[in-house]
C-alpha cells in the first residue's frame, strides 16, 4: 500500500484537517439532505479542549468571512460541525457523519467588521459535544439499584437522557447501592454518582467522568496511573526542555522529527506547593464526624495522608523500594509541635449525617470510605501543577501519563535532571490550537504530579529557629514608661 503524503510527519506542527464543514438544519431540496458548507477556506484558527474535570469536549473556530455565512446559511445554534483532524500517521479526531458524531454549534460571538475592507468580518464559532445539549434539555428522576456503573451507563445511553452513541470506557466499581436521583441534570447525576464510587481494584474513592477524542471515560484517578491494579501505566510520550537548539541530521533530507516533537516550546510551574492551602483543605490530614440517625451514633474518622499514601498507586509508584517515601512533602516535624503535618486532623473538619438501612438489600457507600480520600485527593490535584506548550500531537489525550525532564537551574555545562520536578505527570487538560494561516498545530498541556521522583530528604530534628520573646506587657505601664 502506498504511503500518502498526509500520513508522513516530516515537520513538527504538521496536521491534517481533511474535513471541516457546517451541517445546516435546513434541507437541500434537490438532494433531500441537510445543506453543508466547507469552512476550511475561511478558518483562521481552531481550538479543541479536553479536560478530565469537564464532562465533554468543547472548542471554537475563528473565521474571516467575506460571504456573510452566518446570515445566509444561517447560523442559529441548531447546526452541527463535522471535522476530521489528526497529526500525520497518528490517531486523532474523527467527528464526521460517516465515522463519528458531529459536534453542535451553540454560539456565534465576537463579530467584528474588518476595518480594512467593506464586507469582511471576523467572528468566533463555538461548538461542544451533542451530549451537552441533551444534558440541558433533560433531567433524571428515578432510582437506580446495584453497581453504580450500571446507573451511569443507563444515563449515558438512554434516549431520555444523554442519548450518546459514543464509546464509553468504564472501570468497575466495588459498589452495590440504591440511589434516588431527584430531578437532576444527567451530568450532575453522573457527577454525584461518581462521588459515591469506590474502585474495584484500587484503594481509591471518587470517579471522574470526561470525554476525549477516543470517547467518554468513567474511571478513578488511580486507573489513569496504573494498569490492572498491578503495574504503573507506561508513559504515552516523553518531553524535555530544550536549553540548546536541536539540529537536524547532517543529511538534508533526514530530520529528527521524533526528537523535535519531544522538545518543549515553553513550560511554567503554576504552583509547585502551597502548604497553607493544603492544610486548610485537608490534603495532609482531615477529620470526618459521622452522625448515624438510624443507630443514633456519632463516629469520628481521621485521615492521615502518609498512611493512606502507602496503600495507593501514584505517578511515581514504579515498583521501587523507595515508592512509599515519594510524598509531595517531607516526612519531618513541624516546628516545635513534635508532629508532622499528617498528624493534625483538626486542620480540616467535616460533619455529615448518614442513615444506614434505608434500603433492605442495598447500602450506600460508607461516607468514611470516600469523603476523606476525595477531600485529600482533590486538593492534591492543585499541587505541582505545570503547563507545557508543545508541538501538536493527537496521540495524546487528557488522562494520559507523560514524562517530562527539566534540569536543575544552575551554572555549568552538565545539566542534571531535577530530582523532584522531573518525572511522570498526568495530563489534566489538553488544548489543541490549529493555526490554519501558518499551517501549524500546537498544544497546551496542563499537568499535575502527586509524588516526586526522588524522595525528599528527611530530618529527625524539627526546624526551630528564632529568639524566644515570650512576655506579657501591660499597655498602661508601657505608656507610663514612654512619658
Tab-separated table of C-alpha atoms in Angstrom, residues 52-482:
chain	number	residue	atom	x	y	z
A	52	UNK	CA	-10.689	15.347	32.997
A	53	UNK	CA	-12.718	17.763	35.156
A	54	UNK	CA	-15.074	18.685	32.303
A	55	UNK	CA	-17.809	16.325	31.132
A	56	UNK	CA	-17.397	16.976	27.419
A	57	UNK	CA	-15.135	18.335	24.698
A	58	UNK	CA	-15.593	21.914	23.561
A	59	UNK	CA	-13.841	24.274	21.175
A	60	UNK	CA	-14.029	27.315	18.953
A	61	UNK	CA	-13.201	28.432	15.414
A	62	UNK	CA	-12.173	31.945	14.408
A	63	UNK	CA	-13.131	32.792	10.841
A	64	UNK	CA	-12.694	35.630	8.367
A	65	UNK	CA	-15.903	35.712	6.375
A	66	UNK	CA	-16.488	37.759	3.223
A	67	UNK	CA	-19.685	35.923	2.212
A	68	UNK	CA	-21.700	36.517	5.416
A	69	UNK	CA	-22.118	32.798	6.010
A	70	UNK	CA	-23.541	33.370	9.481
A	71	UNK	CA	-26.530	35.202	7.943
A	72	UNK	CA	-27.039	33.357	4.667
A	73	UNK	CA	-26.700	29.772	5.910
A	74	UNK	CA	-27.734	30.920	8.639
A	75	UNK	CA	-26.097	30.056	11.992
A	76	UNK	CA	-28.797	29.659	14.641
A	77	UNK	CA	-27.483	27.180	17.230
A	78	UNK	CA	-29.139	24.194	15.546
A	79	UNK	CA	-26.221	23.425	13.227
A	80	UNK	CA	-23.685	20.627	13.573
A	81	UNK	CA	-19.933	20.761	12.966
A	82	UNK	CA	-18.241	17.878	11.197
A	83	UNK	CA	-14.474	17.643	11.175
A	84	UNK	CA	-11.610	15.209	10.865
A	85	UNK	CA	-8.273	16.233	12.312
A	86	UNK	CA	-5.057	14.420	13.229
A	87	UNK	CA	-1.281	14.512	13.311
A	88	UNK	CA	0.022	12.646	10.223
A	89	UNK	CA	0.305	8.929	10.898
A	90	UNK	CA	-1.373	9.165	14.321
A	91	UNK	CA	-4.949	8.725	15.576
A	92	UNK	CA	-6.929	11.905	16.114
A	93	UNK	CA	-10.444	13.336	15.957
A	94	UNK	CA	-12.991	11.922	13.557
A	95	UNK	CA	-16.279	13.679	14.206
A	96	UNK	CA	-17.668	13.200	10.713
A	97	UNK	CA	-21.065	11.786	9.830
A	98	UNK	CA	-19.520	8.630	8.432
A	99	UNK	CA	-17.317	7.639	11.370
A	100	UNK	CA	-18.260	9.724	14.383
A	101	UNK	CA	-20.746	12.100	15.952
A	102	UNK	CA	-20.527	15.721	14.732
A	103	UNK	CA	-20.397	18.488	17.325
A	104	UNK	CA	-23.122	21.027	17.998
A	105	UNK	CA	-22.551	24.692	17.178
A	106	UNK	CA	-24.016	26.543	20.153
A	107	UNK	CA	-22.789	30.129	19.853
A	108	UNK	CA	-21.514	32.756	17.413
A	109	UNK	CA	-19.714	35.572	19.164
A	110	UNK	CA	-17.122	38.347	18.864
A	111	UNK	CA	-18.404	39.567	15.481
A	112	UNK	CA	-16.150	42.364	14.268
A	113	UNK	CA	-16.079	44.128	10.920
A	114	UNK	CA	-12.773	44.228	9.064
A	115	UNK	CA	-11.860	47.921	9.097
A	116	UNK	CA	-9.659	47.496	6.031
A	117	UNK	CA	-12.472	46.231	3.815
A	118	UNK	CA	-16.146	46.736	3.053
A	119	UNK	CA	-17.559	43.245	3.529
A	120	UNK	CA	-15.076	41.191	5.563
A	121	UNK	CA	-15.869	40.255	9.153
A	122	UNK	CA	-14.243	38.263	11.910
A	123	UNK	CA	-16.219	36.113	14.344
A	124	UNK	CA	-15.917	33.011	16.528
A	125	UNK	CA	-17.973	29.855	16.231
A	126	UNK	CA	-18.244	27.834	19.445
A	127	UNK	CA	-19.017	24.129	19.491
A	128	UNK	CA	-19.497	21.322	22.013
A	129	UNK	CA	-20.445	17.664	22.129
A	130	UNK	CA	-24.146	16.977	21.443
A	131	UNK	CA	-24.393	15.354	24.887
A	132	UNK	CA	-24.162	18.863	26.335
A	133	UNK	CA	-27.402	19.787	24.547
A	134	UNK	CA	-29.161	16.687	25.868
A	135	UNK	CA	-27.838	17.497	29.333
A	136	UNK	CA	-29.538	20.886	29.215
A	137	UNK	CA	-32.918	19.734	27.914
A	138	UNK	CA	-33.427	16.595	30.050
A	139	UNK	CA	-33.378	15.620	33.709
A	140	UNK	CA	-33.097	12.344	35.605
A	141	UNK	CA	-35.807	11.456	38.134
A	142	UNK	CA	-35.609	7.808	39.078
A	143	UNK	CA	-33.989	5.237	41.356
A	144	UNK	CA	-31.001	3.080	40.490
A	145	UNK	CA	-30.023	-0.096	42.336
A	146	UNK	CA	-26.892	-2.203	42.029
A	147	UNK	CA	-23.378	-1.271	40.894
A	148	UNK	CA	-23.090	2.450	40.245
A	149	UNK	CA	-21.527	1.938	36.820
A	150	UNK	CA	-24.830	0.423	35.639
A	151	UNK	CA	-26.634	3.639	36.523
A	152	UNK	CA	-24.010	5.690	34.697
A	153	UNK	CA	-24.332	3.528	31.603
A	154	UNK	CA	-28.104	3.974	31.557
A	155	UNK	CA	-27.937	7.753	31.927
A	156	UNK	CA	-25.282	7.869	29.223
A	157	UNK	CA	-27.081	5.642	26.686
A	158	UNK	CA	-30.771	6.198	27.433
A	159	UNK	CA	-32.541	8.276	24.769
A	160	UNK	CA	-34.396	10.084	27.569
A	161	UNK	CA	-31.124	11.399	28.977
A	162	UNK	CA	-27.729	11.887	27.246
A	163	UNK	CA	-28.628	9.617	24.316
A	164	UNK	CA	-24.950	9.135	23.475
A	165	UNK	CA	-23.739	6.948	20.623
A	166	UNK	CA	-20.064	7.268	21.559
A	167	UNK	CA	-17.735	4.673	23.159
A	168	UNK	CA	-17.769	4.580	26.978
A	169	UNK	CA	-14.680	3.317	28.819
A	170	UNK	CA	-15.734	2.057	32.260
A	171	UNK	CA	-13.802	0.991	35.349
A	172	UNK	CA	-15.832	-1.394	37.508
A	173	UNK	CA	-16.698	-0.168	40.994
A	174	UNK	CA	-16.959	-2.021	44.296
A	175	UNK	CA	-20.476	-0.756	44.964
A	176	UNK	CA	-23.933	-2.266	45.397
A	177	UNK	CA	-26.161	0.614	46.340
A	178	UNK	CA	-29.531	2.179	45.681
A	179	UNK	CA	-29.759	5.883	44.914
A	180	UNK	CA	-32.756	8.037	44.103
A	181	UNK	CA	-31.877	10.787	41.624
A	182	UNK	CA	-34.185	13.753	42.342
A	183	UNK	CA	-34.688	15.596	39.038
A	184	UNK	CA	-31.038	16.265	38.333
A	185	UNK	CA	-29.387	17.108	35.040
A	186	UNK	CA	-27.694	14.000	33.576
A	187	UNK	CA	-24.166	15.350	34.051
A	188	UNK	CA	-24.976	16.397	37.629
A	189	UNK	CA	-26.431	12.963	38.323
A	190	UNK	CA	-23.335	11.214	36.966
A	191	UNK	CA	-21.029	13.559	38.880
A	192	UNK	CA	-22.961	12.827	42.086
A	193	UNK	CA	-22.745	9.078	41.487
A	194	UNK	CA	-19.033	9.487	40.734
A	195	UNK	CA	-18.519	10.944	44.210
A	196	UNK	CA	-20.035	7.789	45.741
A	197	UNK	CA	-17.743	5.329	43.942
A	198	UNK	CA	-15.056	3.042	45.251
A	199	UNK	CA	-12.737	1.362	42.782
A	200	UNK	CA	-12.912	-2.380	42.358
A	201	UNK	CA	-9.128	-2.684	42.051
A	202	UNK	CA	-7.583	0.342	43.764
A	203	UNK	CA	-7.610	1.945	47.192
A	204	UNK	CA	-9.336	4.943	45.695
A	205	UNK	CA	-12.548	6.885	46.151
A	206	UNK	CA	-14.339	9.095	43.690
A	207	UNK	CA	-14.517	8.705	39.912
A	208	UNK	CA	-14.205	11.158	37.036
A	209	UNK	CA	-16.478	11.370	34.007
A	210	UNK	CA	-14.951	13.099	30.990
A	211	UNK	CA	-14.569	12.965	27.216
A	212	UNK	CA	-11.571	12.651	24.905
A	213	UNK	CA	-11.183	12.033	21.172
A	214	UNK	CA	-11.483	8.303	21.923
A	215	UNK	CA	-14.847	8.574	23.689
A	216	UNK	CA	-16.188	9.022	27.217
A	217	UNK	CA	-14.463	7.731	30.356
A	218	UNK	CA	-15.839	6.774	33.771
A	219	UNK	CA	-12.892	5.861	35.957
A	220	UNK	CA	-10.830	6.590	39.060
A	221	UNK	CA	-7.641	8.597	39.216
A	222	UNK	CA	-5.565	5.538	40.083
A	223	UNK	CA	-6.737	3.720	36.966
A	224	UNK	CA	-5.062	6.506	34.977
A	225	UNK	CA	-1.816	5.971	36.876
A	226	UNK	CA	-1.697	2.166	36.914
A	227	UNK	CA	-2.811	-0.823	34.846
A	228	UNK	CA	-4.813	-3.788	36.068
A	229	UNK	CA	-4.192	-2.815	39.688
A	230	UNK	CA	-0.689	-4.236	39.368
A	231	UNK	CA	1.825	-2.073	37.479
A	232	UNK	CA	2.466	1.578	36.681
A	233	UNK	CA	0.856	2.804	33.480
A	234	UNK	CA	3.501	3.363	30.762
A	235	UNK	CA	4.138	6.937	29.722
A	236	UNK	CA	2.442	7.947	26.484
A	237	UNK	CA	5.138	10.404	25.408
A	238	UNK	CA	8.409	11.887	26.660
A	239	UNK	CA	9.095	15.624	26.771
A	240	UNK	CA	12.210	17.560	27.674
A	241	UNK	CA	13.322	21.178	27.824
A	242	UNK	CA	15.458	22.454	25.001
A	243	UNK	CA	18.198	24.559	26.508
A	244	UNK	CA	20.070	24.130	23.238
A	245	UNK	CA	18.556	24.118	19.782
A	246	UNK	CA	18.021	20.653	18.371
A	247	UNK	CA	19.715	20.346	14.998
A	248	UNK	CA	18.703	18.169	12.092
A	249	UNK	CA	20.700	15.256	10.826
A	250	UNK	CA	23.669	16.042	8.551
A	251	UNK	CA	21.609	14.722	5.671
A	252	UNK	CA	19.309	17.478	4.481
A	253	UNK	CA	16.533	15.069	3.621
A	254	UNK	CA	16.501	13.447	7.042
A	255	UNK	CA	15.073	15.272	10.015
A	256	UNK	CA	14.933	14.039	13.591
A	257	UNK	CA	11.194	14.661	13.938
A	258	UNK	CA	10.792	12.441	16.993
A	259	UNK	CA	13.389	14.414	18.915
A	260	UNK	CA	11.898	17.718	17.862
A	261	UNK	CA	8.416	16.567	18.915
A	262	UNK	CA	9.785	15.854	22.387
A	263	UNK	CA	11.117	19.391	22.726
A	264	UNK	CA	9.072	21.757	24.882
A	265	UNK	CA	8.489	25.230	23.449
A	266	UNK	CA	7.706	26.720	26.861
A	267	UNK	CA	6.914	25.466	30.344
A	268	UNK	CA	5.616	27.072	33.513
A	269	UNK	CA	5.133	25.779	37.032
A	270	UNK	CA	1.923	27.468	38.101
A	271	UNK	CA	2.082	26.292	41.686
A	272	UNK	CA	4.635	23.821	42.966
A	273	UNK	CA	3.403	23.889	46.547
A	274	UNK	CA	1.044	25.851	48.792
A	275	UNK	CA	1.327	24.297	52.240
A	276	UNK	CA	-1.232	26.596	53.876
A	277	UNK	CA	-3.880	25.761	51.290
A	278	UNK	CA	-3.040	22.070	51.610
A	279	UNK	CA	-3.510	22.250	55.383
A	280	UNK	CA	-6.716	24.282	55.113
A	281	UNK	CA	-8.281	21.966	52.511
A	282	UNK	CA	-7.327	18.691	54.182
A	283	UNK	CA	-4.622	17.263	51.942
A	284	UNK	CA	-2.306	16.155	54.750
A	285	UNK	CA	-4.963	15.330	57.343
A	286	UNK	CA	-8.681	15.746	57.887
A	287	UNK	CA	-11.340	14.652	60.342
A	288	UNK	CA	-14.799	13.342	59.464
A	289	UNK	CA	-17.563	13.224	62.062
A	290	UNK	CA	-20.478	10.995	61.027
A	291	UNK	CA	-23.887	11.107	62.690
A	292	UNK	CA	-25.937	7.962	62.078
A	293	UNK	CA	-29.583	8.870	62.667
A	294	UNK	CA	-30.760	5.248	62.492
A	295	UNK	CA	-28.333	3.809	65.033
A	296	UNK	CA	-28.115	7.090	66.997
A	297	UNK	CA	-24.323	7.106	66.940
A	298	UNK	CA	-21.581	9.638	66.308
A	299	UNK	CA	-18.286	8.354	64.955
A	300	UNK	CA	-15.033	10.141	64.172
A	301	UNK	CA	-12.646	9.176	61.366
A	302	UNK	CA	-9.195	10.718	60.991
A	303	UNK	CA	-7.413	10.707	57.633
A	304	UNK	CA	-3.599	10.550	57.534
A	305	UNK	CA	-2.002	11.348	54.172
A	306	UNK	CA	1.167	9.337	54.827
A	307	UNK	CA	-0.642	6.210	55.992
A	308	UNK	CA	-3.025	6.320	53.039
A	309	UNK	CA	-0.253	7.150	50.559
A	310	UNK	CA	1.395	3.763	51.013
A	311	UNK	CA	-1.848	1.963	50.122
A	312	UNK	CA	-2.384	3.699	46.783
A	313	UNK	CA	-0.813	3.983	43.348
A	314	UNK	CA	0.782	7.305	42.468
A	315	UNK	CA	2.560	8.685	39.420
A	316	UNK	CA	5.975	7.677	40.754
A	317	UNK	CA	4.858	4.250	42.000
A	318	UNK	CA	7.140	2.321	39.674
A	319	UNK	CA	7.994	-0.760	41.726
A	320	UNK	CA	10.934	0.775	43.607
A	321	UNK	CA	11.593	0.149	47.295
A	322	UNK	CA	11.523	3.943	47.706
A	323	UNK	CA	7.982	4.327	46.339
A	324	UNK	CA	6.422	4.691	49.806
A	325	UNK	CA	8.603	7.744	50.569
A	326	UNK	CA	7.824	9.817	47.459
A	327	UNK	CA	5.167	12.050	49.037
A	328	UNK	CA	4.934	15.657	47.911
A	329	UNK	CA	6.045	16.882	51.335
A	330	UNK	CA	8.989	15.729	53.504
A	331	UNK	CA	8.338	13.411	56.419
A	332	UNK	CA	9.566	15.720	59.153
A	333	UNK	CA	8.210	17.527	62.211
A	334	UNK	CA	6.560	20.942	62.043
A	335	UNK	CA	8.440	23.496	64.150
A	336	UNK	CA	8.223	22.661	67.872
A	337	UNK	CA	4.944	20.722	67.692
A	338	UNK	CA	6.644	17.335	67.721
A	339	UNK	CA	4.248	16.211	64.945
A	340	UNK	CA	4.266	16.096	61.173
A	341	UNK	CA	1.633	17.775	59.007
A	342	UNK	CA	-0.136	14.410	58.683
A	343	UNK	CA	-0.971	14.395	62.400
A	344	UNK	CA	-3.271	17.416	62.626
A	345	UNK	CA	-6.727	16.149	61.587
A	346	UNK	CA	-8.457	19.199	63.068
A	347	UNK	CA	-6.946	21.264	60.262
A	348	UNK	CA	-9.961	20.264	58.143
A	349	UNK	CA	-13.108	19.130	59.924
A	350	UNK	CA	-16.210	17.787	58.173
A	351	UNK	CA	-19.555	16.803	59.695
A	352	UNK	CA	-22.109	14.726	57.788
A	353	UNK	CA	-25.305	12.847	58.579
A	354	UNK	CA	-25.595	9.287	57.337
A	355	UNK	CA	-28.500	6.902	57.703
A	356	UNK	CA	-27.999	3.168	57.325
A	357	UNK	CA	-30.630	0.586	56.423
A	358	UNK	CA	-32.524	2.908	54.113
A	359	UNK	CA	-32.964	0.097	51.577
A	360	UNK	CA	-33.175	-3.505	52.714
A	361	UNK	CA	-30.948	-5.111	50.086
A	362	UNK	CA	-28.635	-2.210	49.317
A	363	UNK	CA	-26.339	0.029	51.298
A	364	UNK	CA	-24.884	3.409	50.447
A	365	UNK	CA	-21.124	3.533	50.126
A	366	UNK	CA	-19.981	4.494	53.661
A	367	UNK	CA	-19.039	8.159	53.626
A	368	UNK	CA	-15.936	7.493	55.733
A	369	UNK	CA	-14.588	5.370	52.865
A	370	UNK	CA	-14.993	8.113	50.265
A	371	UNK	CA	-15.122	11.697	51.542
A	372	UNK	CA	-11.771	11.864	53.426
A	373	UNK	CA	-9.876	10.406	50.457
A	374	UNK	CA	-11.682	12.569	47.908
A	375	UNK	CA	-11.022	15.687	50.021
A	376	UNK	CA	-7.284	14.949	50.130
A	377	UNK	CA	-7.110	13.848	46.505
A	378	UNK	CA	-8.916	16.896	45.084
A	379	UNK	CA	-6.535	19.196	46.953
A	380	UNK	CA	-3.621	17.180	45.609
A	381	UNK	CA	-4.696	17.988	42.043
A	382	UNK	CA	-3.738	21.599	42.720
A	383	UNK	CA	-0.146	20.814	43.709
A	384	UNK	CA	2.865	20.575	41.436
A	385	UNK	CA	0.864	21.936	38.500
A	386	UNK	CA	2.744	22.500	35.275
A	387	UNK	CA	1.776	23.924	31.895
A	388	UNK	CA	3.607	22.866	28.734
A	389	UNK	CA	3.432	24.453	25.292
A	390	UNK	CA	4.450	21.726	22.857
A	391	UNK	CA	4.196	20.803	19.190
A	392	UNK	CA	0.893	19.253	18.127
A	393	UNK	CA	0.462	15.535	18.738
A	394	UNK	CA	-3.015	13.974	18.550
A	395	UNK	CA	-1.666	10.764	20.074
A	396	UNK	CA	-2.118	12.393	23.494
A	397	UNK	CA	-5.359	12.753	25.421
A	398	UNK	CA	-6.437	14.141	28.762
A	399	UNK	CA	-5.840	11.405	31.337
A	400	UNK	CA	-2.602	10.169	29.730
A	401	UNK	CA	0.703	9.925	31.580
A	402	UNK	CA	3.754	11.669	30.138
A	403	UNK	CA	7.361	12.031	31.210
A	404	UNK	CA	8.958	15.464	31.489
A	405	UNK	CA	12.640	16.116	32.132
A	406	UNK	CA	13.777	19.521	33.348
A	407	UNK	CA	17.334	20.265	34.549
A	408	UNK	CA	18.394	21.799	37.834
A	409	UNK	CA	18.739	25.512	37.067
A	410	UNK	CA	22.352	26.141	37.974
A	411	UNK	CA	25.528	27.211	36.124
A	412	UNK	CA	27.571	24.616	34.274
A	413	UNK	CA	27.522	22.647	31.064
A	414	UNK	CA	26.412	19.376	32.655
A	415	UNK	CA	22.663	19.578	33.114
A	416	UNK	CA	21.397	17.351	35.924
A	417	UNK	CA	17.696	16.386	35.824
A	418	UNK	CA	15.735	17.940	38.658
A	419	UNK	CA	15.091	15.098	41.131
A	420	UNK	CA	11.706	16.476	42.212
A	421	UNK	CA	10.055	18.235	39.274
A	422	UNK	CA	11.289	15.825	36.594
A	423	UNK	CA	9.427	12.577	36.114
A	424	UNK	CA	5.923	11.338	35.385
A	425	UNK	CA	2.968	13.739	35.024
A	426	UNK	CA	-0.739	13.263	34.420
A	427	UNK	CA	-2.329	15.390	31.688
A	428	UNK	CA	-5.356	17.014	33.331
A	429	UNK	CA	-6.310	19.116	30.313
A	430	UNK	CA	-5.152	19.498	26.747
A	431	UNK	CA	-5.926	22.325	24.328
A	432	UNK	CA	-5.145	21.925	20.643
A	433	UNK	CA	-4.628	25.111	18.640
A	434	UNK	CA	-4.574	24.879	14.854
A	435	UNK	CA	-3.339	28.000	13.083
A	436	UNK	CA	-4.630	27.454	9.551
A	437	UNK	CA	-2.958	30.559	8.142
A	438	UNK	CA	0.517	29.386	9.221
A	439	UNK	CA	-0.243	25.666	8.878
A	440	UNK	CA	0.902	24.966	12.436
A	441	UNK	CA	-0.507	22.869	15.272
A	442	UNK	CA	0.491	23.384	18.914
A	443	UNK	CA	-0.875	22.127	22.234
A	444	UNK	CA	-1.073	23.423	25.767
A	445	UNK	CA	-0.905	20.634	28.348
A	446	UNK	CA	-1.987	21.283	31.921
A	447	UNK	CA	-0.376	18.618	34.057
A	448	UNK	CA	-0.127	17.570	37.697
A	449	UNK	CA	2.196	15.440	39.782
A	450	UNK	CA	1.122	13.743	43.030
A	451	UNK	CA	4.559	12.413	44.014
A	452	UNK	CA	8.240	13.149	43.461
A	453	UNK	CA	10.665	11.012	41.511
A	454	UNK	CA	13.271	11.107	44.298
A	455	UNK	CA	12.106	11.197	47.942
A	456	UNK	CA	12.651	14.486	49.760
A	457	UNK	CA	15.378	14.385	52.430
A	458	UNK	CA	14.037	13.666	55.920
A	459	UNK	CA	15.176	15.215	59.178
A	460	UNK	CA	14.703	13.733	62.642
A	461	UNK	CA	15.096	17.084	64.346
A	462	UNK	CA	12.450	19.727	63.687
A	463	UNK	CA	13.406	23.152	62.382
A	464	UNK	CA	13.149	25.509	65.357
A	465	UNK	CA	14.558	28.977	64.767
A	466	UNK	CA	14.131	32.452	66.240
A	467	UNK	CA	14.521	34.002	69.672
A	468	UNK	CA	12.011	33.342	72.438
A	469	UNK	CA	10.431	36.725	73.164
A	470	UNK	CA	7.586	35.403	75.288
A	471	UNK	CA	6.352	38.127	77.662
A	472	UNK	CA	3.132	39.937	78.531
A	473	UNK	CA	3.175	43.737	78.565
A	474	UNK	CA	0.649	45.938	80.344
A	475	UNK	CA	-0.169	48.769	77.940
A	476	UNK	CA	-0.718	51.274	80.759
A	477	UNK	CA	2.698	50.604	82.247
A	478	UNK	CA	4.155	50.812	78.755
A	479	UNK	CA	2.540	54.211	78.248
A	480	UNK	CA	3.937	55.490	81.551
A	481	UNK	CA	7.411	54.289	80.692
A	482	UNK	CA	7.289	56.363	77.495
